[in-house]
Amino acid sequence: HPSAQPKSIAVNIPSSAKLQESLQFNDYTISRYFIEGKNSVLEISKAGVRVFALQETGVFPGSYGFGDHEKFAIGKNLTGNGKPNLVLRTYSGGANCCTDVHVLELGEQFRHVARFDARNAEGVSFEDLDKNGILTVSMADWHYLNVIAPMIASPAPKLIFRLQNGRYQLAP
């Protein structure tokens, strides 16, 4: 389910961290580091000032894991408000768990639009279901994962979230 806050933004990047990639979009720099034996760290800065950082086993900006490189290009407007966005996918490293999908806004002001707890991320998709230029988020509800049946047989009803008043809300 969506949350407006990231799990963590106070992340220390040790001097031993290795820069894996650095991307530029307008005044923003998106850098991904690897910490030996630990995690990936993603840091976003605007004009040299950190505005966001996240540490997970894996942090992947843009289209990684979604397949449609054009739709998820950094800076593409996904929310229909005319401001550039970035989609991140993170992975904690657990079995059948835990993937989060973040929607970020890279406009005049940085904004963390939403974090979706996607669990194993199977079936997370962004589609313009309403044909209005605003992408809805569809994902499986994994709250019953391994509760009443093994994972393979766990019920996972589809959830659809629409952007309303700047926030993703569960669609009726």
JSON list of C-alpha atoms in Angstrom, two decimals:
[
{"chain": "A", "resi": 1, "resn": "HIS", "atom": "CA", "xyz": [0.00, 0.00, 0.00]},
{"chain": "A", "resi": 2, "resn": "PRO", "atom": "CA", "xyz": [1.28, 3.49, -0.73]},
{"chain": "A", "resi": 3, "resn": "SER", "atom": "CA", "xyz": [3.02, 5.64, 1.81]},
{"chain": "A", "resi": 4, "resn": "ALA", "atom": "CA", "xyz": [4.11, 9.23, 1.28]},
{"chain": "A", "resi": 5, "resn": "GLN", "atom": "CA", "xyz": [7.35, 8.75, 3.20]},
{"chain": "A", "resi": 6, "resn": "PRO", "atom": "CA", "xyz": [10.44, 6.77, 2.28]},
{"chain": "A", "resi": 7, "resn": "LYS", "atom": "CA", "xyz": [11.68, 4.17, 4.74]},
{"chain": "A", "resi": 8, "resn": "SER", "atom": "CA", "xyz": [14.96, 5.99, 5.28]},
{"chain": "A", "resi": 9, "resn": "ILE", "atom": "CA", "xyz": [16.68, 9.11, 4.07]},
{"chain": "A", "resi": 10, "resn": "ALA", "atom": "CA", "xyz": [19.50, 9.46, 6.64]},
{"chain": "A", "resi": 11, "resn": "VAL", "atom": "CA", "xyz": [22.01, 7.14, 4.99]},
{"chain": "A", "resi": 12, "resn": "ASN", "atom": "CA", "xyz": [25.76, 7.23, 5.51]},
{"chain": "A", "resi": 13, "resn": "ILE", "atom": "CA", "xyz": [27.86, 6.48, 2.44]},
{"chain": "A", "resi": 14, "resn": "PRO", "atom": "CA", "xyz": [31.27, 5.25, 3.61]},
{"chain": "A", "resi": 15, "resn": "SER", "atom": "CA", "xyz": [34.39, 6.25, 1.72]},
{"chain": "A", "resi": 16, "resn": "SER", "atom": "CA", "xyz": [34.87, 2.58, 0.75]},
{"chain": "A", "resi": 17, "resn": "ALA", "atom": "CA", "xyz": [31.60, 2.62, -1.26]},
{"chain": "A", "resi": 18, "resn": "LYS", "atom": "CA", "xyz": [32.06, 2.14, -5.00]},
{"chain": "A", "resi": 19, "resn": "LEU", "atom": "CA", "xyz": [30.11, 4.34, -7.40]},
{"chain": "A", "resi": 20, "resn": "GLN", "atom": "CA", "xyz": [28.24, 2.00, -9.78]},
{"chain": "A", "resi": 21, "resn": "GLU", "atom": "CA", "xyz": [26.43, 4.56, -11.88]},
{"chain": "A", "resi": 22, "resn": "SER", "atom": "CA", "xyz": [25.68, 8.24, -11.93]},
{"chain": "A", "resi": 23, "resn": "LEU", "atom": "CA", "xyz": [22.92, 9.79, -14.03]},
{"chain": "A", "resi": 24, "resn": "GLN", "atom": "CA", "xyz": [22.20, 13.45, -14.62]},
{"chain": "A", "resi": 25, "resn": "PHE", "atom": "CA", "xyz": [18.75, 14.95, -15.08]},
{"chain": "A", "resi": 26, "resn": "ASN", "atom": "CA", "xyz": [18.53, 18.75, -15.12]},
{"chain": "A", "resi": 27, "resn": "ASP", "atom": "CA", "xyz": [19.92, 19.91, -11.73]},
{"chain": "A", "resi": 28, "resn": "TYR", "atom": "CA", "xyz": [19.58, 16.40, -10.26]},
{"chain": "A", "resi": 29, "resn": "THR", "atom": "CA", "xyz": [22.32, 13.79, -9.94]},
{"chain": "A", "resi": 30, "resn": "ILE", "atom": "CA", "xyz": [21.22, 10.21, -9.27]},
{"chain": "A", "resi": 31, "resn": "SER", "atom": "CA", "xyz": [24.10, 8.11, -7.94]},
{"chain": "A", "resi": 32, "resn": "ARG", "atom": "CA", "xyz": [24.09, 4.43, -7.05]},
{"chain": "A", "resi": 33, "resn": "TYR", "atom": "CA", "xyz": [26.85, 3.03, -4.80]},
{"chain": "A", "resi": 34, "resn": "PHE", "atom": "CA", "xyz": [27.81, -0.47, -3.74]},
{"chain": "A", "resi": 35, "resn": "ILE", "atom": "CA", "xyz": [29.05, -1.12, -0.21]},
{"chain": "A", "resi": 36, "resn": "GLU", "atom": "CA", "xyz": [31.19, -4.28, -0.06]},
{"chain": "A", "resi": 37, "resn": "GLY", "atom": "CA", "xyz": [29.34, -7.12, 1.67]},
{"chain": "A", "resi": 38, "resn": "LYS", "atom": "CA", "xyz": [26.31, -4.96, 2.33]},
{"chain": "A", "resi": 39, "resn": "ASN", "atom": "CA", "xyz": [23.87, -3.02, 0.25]},
{"chain": "A", "resi": 40, "resn": "SER", "atom": "CA", "xyz": [23.32, -0.62, -2.56]},
{"chain": "A", "resi": 41, "resn": "VAL", "atom": "CA", "xyz": [22.82, 3.03, -1.71]},
{"chain": "A", "resi": 42, "resn": "LEU", "atom": "CA", "xyz": [21.01, 5.41, -3.99]},
{"chain": "A", "resi": 43, "resn": "GLU", "atom": "CA", "xyz": [21.56, 9.12, -3.46]},
{"chain": "A", "resi": 44, "resn": "ILE", "atom": "CA", "xyz": [19.78, 11.94, -5.25]},
{"chain": "A", "resi": 45, "resn": "SER", "atom": "CA", "xyz": [21.18, 15.43, -5.03]},
{"chain": "A", "resi": 46, "resn": "LYS", "atom": "CA", "xyz": [20.00, 18.69, -6.53]},
{"chain": "A", "resi": 47, "resn": "ALA", "atom": "CA", "xyz": [22.64, 21.28, -7.32]},
{"chain": "A", "resi": 48, "resn": "GLY", "atom": "CA", "xyz": [25.06, 19.36, -5.07]},
{"chain": "A", "resi": 49, "resn": "VAL", "atom": "CA", "xyz": [22.72, 19.12, -2.04]},
{"chain": "A", "resi": 50, "resn": "ARG", "atom": "CA", "xyz": [21.35, 15.73, -1.01]},
{"chain": "A", "resi": 51, "resn": "VAL", "atom": "CA", "xyz": [17.55, 15.58, -1.22]},
{"chain": "A", "resi": 52, "resn": "PHE", "atom": "CA", "xyz": [17.06, 11.81, -0.93]},
{"chain": "A", "resi": 53, "resn": "ALA", "atom": "CA", "xyz": [19.02, 8.67, -0.05]},
{"chain": "A", "resi": 54, "resn": "LEU", "atom": "CA", "xyz": [17.99, 5.07, 0.35]},
{"chain": "A", "resi": 55, "resn": "GLN", "atom": "CA", "xyz": [19.87, 1.91, 1.33]},
{"chain": "A", "resi": 56, "resn": "GLU", "atom": "CA", "xyz": [18.68, -1.60, 0.42]},
{"chain": "A", "resi": 57, "resn": "THR", "atom": "CA", "xyz": [20.21, -4.82, -0.86]},
{"chain": "A", "resi": 58, "resn": "GLY", "atom": "CA", "xyz": [19.33, -3.60, -4.35]},
{"chain": "A", "resi": 59, "resn": "VAL", "atom": "CA", "xyz": [18.27, -0.15, -5.57]},
{"chain": "A", "resi": 60, "resn": "PHE", "atom": "CA", "xyz": [17.41, 0.24, -9.23]},
{"chain": "A", "resi": 61, "resn": "PRO", "atom": "CA", "xyz": [16.41, 3.56, -10.84]},
{"chain": "A", "resi": 62, "resn": "GLY", "atom": "CA", "xyz": [14.25, 3.84, -13.92]},
{"chain": "A", "resi": 63, "resn": "SER", "atom": "CA", "xyz": [12.89, 0.94, -15.91]},
{"chain": "A", "resi": 64, "resn": "TYR", "atom": "CA", "xyz": [14.76, -1.92, -14.21]},
{"chain": "A", "resi": 65, "resn": "GLY", "atom": "CA", "xyz": [12.29, -4.71, -13.56]},
{"chain": "A", "resi": 66, "resn": "PHE", "atom": "CA", "xyz": [9.44, -3.01, -15.42]},
{"chain": "A", "resi": 67, "resn": "GLY", "atom": "CA", "xyz": [10.50, -3.69, -18.99]},
{"chain": "A", "resi": 68, "resn": "ASP", "atom": "CA", "xyz": [9.23, -0.53, -20.71]},
{"chain": "A", "resi": 69, "resn": "HIS", "atom": "CA", "xyz": [12.34, 1.63, -20.94]},
{"chain": "A", "resi": 70, "resn": "GLU", "atom": "CA", "xyz": [10.59, 4.51, -22.72]},
{"chain": "A", "resi": 71, "resn": "LYS", "atom": "CA", "xyz": [7.73, 4.77, -20.22]},
{"chain": "A", "resi": 72, "resn": "PHE", "atom": "CA", "xyz": [10.07, 4.84, -17.23]},
{"chain": "A", "resi": 73, "resn": "ALA", "atom": "CA", "xyz": [12.81, 7.06, -18.62]},
{"chain": "A", "resi": 74, "resn": "ILE", "atom": "CA", "xyz": [14.17, 9.37, -15.93]},
{"chain": "A", "resi": 75, "resn": "GLY", "atom": "CA", "xyz": [12.27, 12.64, -16.13]},
{"chain": "A", "resi": 76, "resn": "LYS", "atom": "CA", "xyz": [9.20, 11.23, -17.86]},
{"chain": "A", "resi": 77, "resn": "ASN", "atom": "CA", "xyz": [5.98, 12.67, -16.41]},
{"chain": "A", "resi": 78, "resn": "LEU", "atom": "CA", "xyz": [4.07, 9.73, -14.93]},
{"chain": "A", "resi": 79, "resn": "THR", "atom": "CA", "xyz": [1.68, 11.59, -12.64]},
{"chain": "A", "resi": 80, "resn": "GLY", "atom": "CA", "xyz": [0.08, 13.92, -15.18]},
{"chain": "A", "resi": 81, "resn": "ASN", "atom": "CA", "xyz": [1.03, 17.16, -13.39]},
{"chain": "A", "resi": 82, "resn": "GLY", "atom": "CA", "xyz": [3.68, 18.17, -15.91]},
{"chain": "A", "resi": 83, "resn": "LYS", "atom": "CA", "xyz": [6.58, 17.55, -13.50]},
{"chain": "A", "resi": 84, "resn": "PRO", "atom": "CA", "xyz": [9.32, 15.01, -14.21]},
{"chain": "A", "resi": 85, "resn": "ASN", "atom": "CA", "xyz": [9.30, 11.74, -12.26]},
{"chain": "A", "resi": 86, "resn": "LEU", "atom": "CA", "xyz": [11.63, 8.89, -11.38]},
{"chain": "A", "resi": 87, "resn": "VAL", "atom": "CA", "xyz": [10.55, 5.39, -10.42]},
{"chain": "A", "resi": 88, "resn": "LEU", "atom": "CA", "xyz": [12.81, 3.38, -8.10]},
{"chain": "A", "resi": 89, "resn": "ARG", "atom": "CA", "xyz": [12.61, -0.28, -7.29]},
{"chain": "A", "resi": 90, "resn": "THR", "atom": "CA", "xyz": [14.32, -1.56, -4.15]},
{"chain": "A", "resi": 91, "resn": "TYR", "atom": "CA", "xyz": [14.90, -5.07, -2.89]},
{"chain": "A", "resi": 92, "resn": "SER", "atom": "CA", "xyz": [15.75, -6.08, 0.68]},
{"chain": "A", "resi": 93, "resn": "GLY", "atom": "CA", "xyz": [17.14, -9.51, -0.18]},
{"chain": "A", "resi": 94, "resn": "GLY", "atom": "CA", "xyz": [14.60, -11.67, 1.64]},
{"chain": "A", "resi": 95, "resn": "ALA", "atom": "CA", "xyz": [12.96, -14.77, 0.21]},
{"chain": "A", "resi": 96, "resn": "ASN", "atom": "CA", "xyz": [9.68, -13.78, -1.52]},
{"chain": "A", "resi": 97, "resn": "CYS", "atom": "CA", "xyz": [10.19, -10.37, 0.00]},
{"chain": "A", "resi": 98, "resn": "CYS", "atom": "CA", "xyz": [10.59, -7.43, 0.06]},
{"chain": "A", "resi": 99, "resn": "THR", "atom": "CA", "xyz": [10.37, -5.06, -2.87]},
{"chain": "A", "resi": 100, "resn": "ASP", "atom": "CA", "xyz": [9.30, -1.44, -2.64]},
{"chain": "A", "resi": 101, "resn": "VAL", "atom": "CA", "xyz": [8.46, 0.79, -5.58]},
{"chain": "A", "resi": 102, "resn": "HIS", "atom": "CA", "xyz": [9.02, 4.52, -5.10]},
{"chain": "A", "resi": 103, "resn": "VAL", "atom": "CA", "xyz": [7.61, 7.33, -7.23]},
{"chain": "A", "resi": 104, "resn": "LEU", "atom": "CA", "xyz": [9.67, 10.52, -6.96]},
{"chain": "A", "resi": 105, "resn": "GLU", "atom": "CA", "xyz": [9.14, 13.98, -8.41]},
{"chain": "A", "resi": 106, "resn": "LEU", "atom": "CA", "xyz": [12.21, 15.75, -9.81]},
{"chain": "A", "resi": 107, "resn": "GLY", "atom": "CA", "xyz": [10.69, 19.19, -10.31]},
{"chain": "A", "resi": 108, "resn": "GLU", "atom": "CA", "xyz": [11.62, 22.60, -8.95]},
{"chain": "A", "resi": 109, "resn": "GLN", "atom": "CA", "xyz": [11.18, 21.00, -5.51]},
{"chain": "A", "resi": 110, "resn": "PHE", "atom": "CA", "xyz": [12.03, 17.34, -4.89]},
{"chain": "A", "resi": 111, "resn": "ARG", "atom": "CA", "xyz": [9.06, 15.30, -3.66]},
{"chain": "A", "resi": 112, "resn": "HIS", "atom": "CA", "xyz": [8.67, 11.67, -2.60]},
{"chain": "A", "resi": 113, "resn": "VAL", "atom": "CA", "xyz": [5.23, 11.00, -4.09]},
{"chain": "A", "resi": 114, "resn": "ALA", "atom": "CA", "xyz": [4.71, 7.43, -2.86]},
{"chain": "A", "resi": 115, "resn": "ARG", "atom": "CA", "xyz": [6.30, 4.21, -1.67]},
{"chain": "A", "resi": 116, "resn": "PHE", "atom": "CA", "xyz": [4.45, 1.01, -2.56]},
{"chain": "A", "resi": 117, "resn": "ASP", "atom": "CA", "xyz": [5.08, -2.06, -0.40]},
{"chain": "A", "resi": 118, "resn": "ALA", "atom": "CA", "xyz": [5.08, -4.51, -3.29]},
{"chain": "A", "resi": 119, "resn": "ARG", "atom": "CA", "xyz": [6.39, -7.52, -1.29]},
{"chain": "A", "resi": 120, "resn": "ASN", "atom": "CA", "xyz": [7.68, -9.83, -4.02]},
{"chain": "A", "resi": 121, "resn": "ALA", "atom": "CA", "xyz": [6.90, -7.27, -6.79]},
{"chain": "A", "resi": 122, "resn": "GLU", "atom": "CA", "xyz": [5.19, -9.82, -8.97]},
{"chain": "A", "resi": 123, "resn": "GLY", "atom": "CA", "xyz": [2.56, -8.06, -10.99]},
{"chain": "A", "resi": 124, "resn": "VAL", "atom": "CA", "xyz": [3.40, -4.41, -10.17]},
{"chain": "A", "resi": 125, "resn": "SER", "atom": "CA", "xyz": [2.52, -2.33, -13.19]},
{"chain": "A", "resi": 126, "resn": "PHE", "atom": "CA", "xyz": [1.96, 1.29, -14.18]},
{"chain": "A", "resi": 127, "resn": "GLU", "atom": "CA", "xyz": [-0.74, 1.81, -16.78]},
{"chain": "A", "resi": 128, "resn": "ASP", "atom": "CA", "xyz": [-2.86, 4.69, -18.05]},
{"chain": "A", "resi": 129, "resn": "LEU", "atom": "CA", "xyz": [-6.12, 2.86, -17.39]},
{"chain": "A", "resi": 130, "resn": "ASP", "atom": "CA", "xyz": [-8.22, 6.05, -17.57]},
{"chain": "A", "resi": 131, "resn": "LYS", "atom": "CA", "xyz": [-6.54, 7.31, -20.78]},
{"chain": "A", "resi": 132, "resn": "ASN", "atom": "CA", "xyz": [-5.81, 10.69, -19.15]},
{"chain": "A", "resi": 133, "resn": "GLY", "atom": "CA", "xyz": [-1.98, 10.67, -19.10]},
{"chain": "A", "resi": 134, "resn": "ILE", "atom": "CA", "xyz": [-1.86, 9.74, -15.41]},
{"chain": "A", "resi": 135, "resn": "LEU", "atom": "CA", "xyz": [-0.51, 6.29, -14.65]},
{"chain": "A", "resi": 136, "resn": "THR", "atom": "CA", "xyz": [-2.38, 4.11, -12.18]},
{"chain": "A", "resi": 137, "resn": "VAL", "atom": "CA", "xyz": [-0.49, 1.53, -10.15]},
{"chain": "A", "resi": 138, "resn": "SER", "atom": "CA", "xyz": [-1.73, -2.05, -10.18]},
{"chain": "A", "resi": 139, "resn": "MET", "atom": "CA", "xyz": [-0.26, -4.62, -7.84]},
{"chain": "A", "resi": 140, "resn": "ALA", "atom": "CA", "xyz": [-1.04, -7.78, -5.95]},
{"chain": "A", "resi": 141, "resn": "ASP", "atom": "CA", "xyz": [-2.10, -7.54, -2.31]},
{"chain": "A", "resi": 142, "resn": "TRP", "atom": "CA", "xyz": [0.34, -9.91, -0.62]},
{"chain": "A", "resi": 143, "resn": "HIS", "atom": "CA", "xyz": [-0.98, -9.45, 2.94]},
{"chain": "A", "resi": 144, "resn": "TYR", "atom": "CA", "xyz": [-2.09, -13.09, 2.96]},
{"chain": "A", "resi": 145, "resn": "LEU", "atom": "CA", "xyz": [1.27, -14.42, 1.74]},
{"chain": "A", "resi": 146, "resn": "ASN", "atom": "CA", "xyz": [1.96, -17.72, 3.53]},
{"chain": "A", "resi": 147, "resn": "VAL", "atom": "CA", "xyz": [-0.86, -17.05, 6.04]},
{"chain": "A", "resi": 148, "resn": "ILE", "atom": "CA", "xyz": [-3.46, -19.59, 4.93]},
{"chain": "A", "resi": 149, "resn": "ALA", "atom": "CA", "xyz": [-1.46, -21.42, 2.27]},
{"chain": "A", "resi": 150, "resn": "PRO", "atom": "CA", "xyz": [2.10, -21.70, 0.96]},
{"chain": "A", "resi": 151, "resn": "MET", "atom": "CA", "xyz": [3.24, -18.80, -1.22]},
{"chain": "A", "resi": 152, "resn": "ILE", "atom": "CA", "xyz": [2.37, -20.53, -4.49]},
{"chain": "A", "resi": 153, "resn": "ALA", "atom": "CA", "xyz": [-1.29, -20.86, -3.37]},
{"chain": "A", "resi": 154, "resn": "SER", "atom": "CA", "xyz": [-1.62, -17.67, -1.31]},
{"chain": "A", "resi": 155, "resn": "PRO", "atom": "CA", "xyz": [-4.46, -15.39, -2.41]},
{"chain": "A", "resi": 156, "resn": "ALA", "atom": "CA", "xyz": [-3.28, -12.10, -3.88]},
{"chain": "A", "resi": 157, "resn": "PRO", "atom": "CA", "xyz": [-6.17, -9.93, -5.07]},
{"chain": "A", "resi": 158, "resn": "LYS", "atom": "CA", "xyz": [-5.34, -7.11, -7.46]},
{"chain": "A", "resi": 159, "resn": "LEU", "atom": "CA", "xyz": [-5.19, -3.57, -6.06]},
{"chain": "A", "resi": 160, "resn": "ILE", "atom": "CA", "xyz": [-5.41, -0.43, -8.18]},
{"chain": "A", "resi": 161, "resn": "PHE", "atom": "CA", "xyz": [-4.20, 2.95, -6.96]},
{"chain": "A", "resi": 162, "resn": "ARG", "atom": "CA", "xyz": [-5.09, 6.22, -8.67]},
{"chain": "A", "resi": 163, "resn": "LEU", "atom": "CA", "xyz": [-3.41, 9.57, -8.14]},
{"chain": "A", "resi": 164, "resn": "GLN", "atom": "CA", "xyz": [-5.85, 11.98, -6.48]},
{"chain": "A", "resi": 165, "resn": "ASN", "atom": "CA", "xyz": [-4.88, 15.36, -5.01]},
{"chain": "A", "resi": 166, "resn": "GLY", "atom": "CA", "xyz": [-1.18, 14.53, -5.39]},
{"chain": "A", "resi": 167, "resn": "ARG", "atom": "CA", "xyz": [-1.40, 11.18, -3.55]},
{"chain": "A", "resi": 168, "resn": "TYR", "atom": "CA", "xyz": [-2.04, 7.63, -4.67]},
{"chain": "A", "resi": 169, "resn": "GLN", "atom": "CA", "xyz": [-5.32, 6.34, -3.26]},
{"chain": "A", "resi": 170, "resn": "LEU", "atom": "CA", "xyz": [-6.89, 2.90, -3.44]},
{"chain": "A", "resi": 171, "resn": "ALA", "atom": "CA", "xyz": [-9.34, 3.00, -6.33]},
{"chain": "A", "resi": 172, "resn": "PRO", "atom": "CA", "xyz": [-12.98, 2.09, -5.64]}
]
